[in-house]
């Protein structure tokens, strides 16, 4: 049932249909929209287009999407971006794909029709099943082999749910008539007219079915999750040709040559190709990743070990930590408390006072992620006095994003034993200069914001463009990475220490 993988590389001259105009197309499929971006030979984004799609919440804790709607949105974004830029498809030398991770699609190989709605990464329907696994004698083996913490996020339990709950699917899956894919796999299947069924190491490392070290589907894990191997895609490197977008799709055949899950793509888009380089994405939550080189990391601080997108055939790794509520705390101030009218307003308000006057906010609305992993923690605003007002609370919310990120970076340094020298940032809340300066202060490290903050799309473009010889390798794309602003720490050591103590005290009160 495996799909033959075409040659992984070809030379620059072969790859470029129009010698003067090698463009690279990036398909960036996120949780709320599918985007397409086009880059020129200098790595500059010349066009971007986004098409939104719906999310469904049929029961409390359940999150679903329509995989066909995702495909249509992605197709429409790709066609529009080429049209808007006035670039013919045959001038595109490579296409890279990046995607919301873990979201699970299962479809019929013959008809190409999904057998159920896609189960989105946020969906908690398999929490009980995962609870049982966590309590079982297999728990430490599963976590050790995959580098993950057993949780409903990852695809394995979602596939299991579909096989158990959609009538007739399990039997057909045994024979390879039913296929599984994360969104990368689903898009590639459709882009190639059903000819290619692959995923890359970064996406596969989020299924809880891959042995992180060897990069292969693991028979013991497949047995535990009761998933037939025949339905799984082949695992391929993140940079290298896997097939062609059919000529009927965008107007010319385009090689698909880069694949990575969104956070790993962002790591590449931040040009973090070497061990110790770190990025933090400030969106709804925060996702921090540090490149860990070619040796599989083992976290002793409750971080995840995962695959990084490699530019060659070597296995590359990263450690990852996430903060559940980051920019969402600012959203909460706006939408639930109504004390600001726009997220951007938080910056001036926070900067209008020298400090919070001892107010701390711990936005543990859904528990605390790494390194605490306390699902019973709940949010609090602590240290209020008669002098506390809107500005103090807003500032405390922004500071909480930086404090939580500092805890991730501490855990990463403790795991690797190596200091992280600077933090590269992106995401919607990274535009907030107050937050970035406070982040640098509370880390005691420079925070660096690049010119192009669409790092996810950019990373997928790099992976594809390098594979097709548009760019020569990491050194060349690193030279494209330009700093927009660098925030140097100015806070004294003593003040930082006392602020961190106060934060820890507030976190302790939010737990349990
Ligand atoms: P996602 O990809 O998770 O949807 P984005 O990267 O688009 O998130 O970032 C949006 C988040 O950033 C929102 O939670 C919003 O509250 C926050 N945000 C946007 N602009 C600012 C700002 N200027 N200051 C602080 N937070 C902001």
PDB file of C-alpha atoms and ligand atoms in Angstrom, residues 31-32 35 121 263 281-287 326-332 334-335 340 342-347 398 401 426-433 435, ligand 1:
ATOM      1  CA  UNK A  31      -6.943  26.039  12.116  1.00  0.00           C
ATOM      2  CA  UNK A  32      -9.218  28.826  10.906  1.00  0.00           C
ATOM      3  CA  UNK A  35      -3.542  30.553   3.056  1.00  0.00           C
ATOM      4  CA  UNK A 121      -6.432  18.887  17.269  1.00  0.00           C
ATOM      5  CA  UNK A 263       5.277  24.985  14.439  1.00  0.00           C
ATOM      6  CA  UNK A 281       5.065  32.181  18.471  1.00  0.00           C
ATOM      7  CA  UNK A 282       2.655  34.497  20.316  1.00  0.00           C
ATOM      8  CA  UNK A 283      -0.861  33.713  19.127  1.00  0.00           C
ATOM      9  CA  UNK A 284      -3.916  32.481  21.001  1.00  0.00           C
ATOM     10  CA  UNK A 285      -1.394  30.422  22.965  1.00  0.00           C
ATOM     11  CA  UNK A 286       2.384  30.388  22.724  1.00  0.00           C
ATOM     12  CA  UNK A 287       4.441  27.708  21.040  1.00  0.00           C
ATOM     13  CA  UNK A 326      -1.398  33.903  25.791  1.00  0.00           C
ATOM     14  CA  UNK A 327      -2.981  36.326  23.288  1.00  0.00           C
ATOM     15  CA  UNK A 328      -6.284  34.798  24.391  1.00  0.00           C
ATOM     16  CA  UNK A 329      -5.844  36.589  27.742  1.00  0.00           C
ATOM     17  CA  UNK A 330      -5.858  39.876  25.838  1.00  0.00           C
ATOM     18  CA  UNK A 331      -8.936  38.716  23.945  1.00  0.00           C
ATOM     19  CA  UNK A 332     -10.584  37.972  27.283  1.00  0.00           C
ATOM     20  CA  UNK A 334     -11.484  42.813  25.369  1.00  0.00           C
ATOM     21  CA  UNK A 335     -14.442  40.474  24.904  1.00  0.00           C
ATOM     22  CA  UNK A 340     -10.057  47.433  26.236  1.00  0.00           C
ATOM     23  CA  UNK A 342      -8.782  46.445  20.712  1.00  0.00           C
ATOM     24  CA  UNK A 343      -5.878  44.115  21.467  1.00  0.00           C
ATOM     25  CA  UNK A 344      -3.477  46.789  20.208  1.00  0.00           C
ATOM     26  CA  UNK A 345      -4.689  49.224  22.869  1.00  0.00           C
ATOM     27  CA  UNK A 346      -3.139  47.009  25.555  1.00  0.00           C
ATOM     28  CA  UNK A 347       0.337  48.217  24.602  1.00  0.00           C
ATOM     29  CA  UNK A 398       0.632  41.019  29.081  1.00  0.00           C
ATOM     30  CA  UNK A 401       2.418  35.950  28.613  1.00  0.00           C
ATOM     31  CA  UNK A 426       6.464  35.866  15.659  1.00  0.00           C
ATOM     32  CA  UNK A 427       2.667  35.559  15.851  1.00  0.00           C
ATOM     33  CA  UNK A 428      -0.106  38.135  16.257  1.00  0.00           C
ATOM     34  CA  UNK A 429       0.869  39.377  19.731  1.00  0.00           C
ATOM     35  CA  UNK A 430       4.575  39.738  18.842  1.00  0.00           C
ATOM     36  CA  UNK A 431       3.748  43.150  17.368  1.00  0.00           C
ATOM     37  CA  UNK A 432       3.253  44.413  20.941  1.00  0.00           C
ATOM     38  CA  UNK A 433       6.470  46.309  21.745  1.00  0.00           C
ATOM     39  CA  UNK A 435       5.306  42.748  25.616  1.00  0.00           C
TER      40      UNK A 435
HETATM   41  P1  LIG B   1      -3.710  32.488  16.119  1.00  0.00           P
HETATM   42  O1  LIG B   1      -2.852  32.120  14.947  1.00  0.00           O
HETATM   43  O2  LIG B   1      -3.494  31.652  17.347  1.00  0.00           O
HETATM   44  O3  LIG B   1      -5.162  32.673  15.779  1.00  0.00           O
HETATM   45  P2  LIG B   1      -2.522  35.133  15.855  1.00  0.00           P
HETATM   46  O4  LIG B   1      -1.082  34.869  15.630  1.00  0.00           O
HETATM   47  O5  LIG B   1      -3.356  35.633  14.735  1.00  0.00           O
HETATM   48  O6  LIG B   1      -3.220  33.928  16.600  1.00  0.00           O
HETATM   49  O7  LIG B   1      -2.609  36.210  17.056  1.00  0.00           O
HETATM   50  C1  LIG B   1      -3.843  36.610  17.583  1.00  0.00           C
HETATM   51  C2  LIG B   1      -3.740  36.757  19.088  1.00  0.00           C
HETATM   52  O8  LIG B   1      -2.832  37.804  19.395  1.00  0.00           O
HETATM   53  C3  LIG B   1      -5.063  37.106  19.713  1.00  0.00           C
HETATM   54  O9  LIG B   1      -5.257  36.292  20.845  1.00  0.00           O
HETATM   55  C4  LIG B   1      -4.929  38.574  20.114  1.00  0.00           C
HETATM   56  O10 LIG B   1      -5.592  38.835  21.326  1.00  0.00           O
HETATM   57  C5  LIG B   1      -3.435  38.748  20.264  1.00  0.00           C
HETATM   58  N1  LIG B   1      -3.002  40.089  19.827  1.00  0.00           N
HETATM   59  C6  LIG B   1      -3.132  40.642  18.619  1.00  0.00           C
HETATM   60  N2  LIG B   1      -2.597  41.871  18.577  1.00  0.00           N
HETATM   61  C7  LIG B   1      -2.107  42.109  19.812  1.00  0.00           C
HETATM   62  C8  LIG B   1      -1.426  43.208  20.434  1.00  0.00           C
HETATM   63  N3  LIG B   1      -1.124  44.306  19.760  1.00  0.00           N
HETATM   64  N4  LIG B   1      -1.067  43.062  21.722  1.00  0.00           N
HETATM   65  C9  LIG B   1      -1.340  41.936  22.422  1.00  0.00           C
HETATM   66  N5  LIG B   1      -1.979  40.885  21.891  1.00  0.00           N
HETATM   67  C10 LIG B   1      -2.357  40.965  20.619  1.00  0.00           C
END
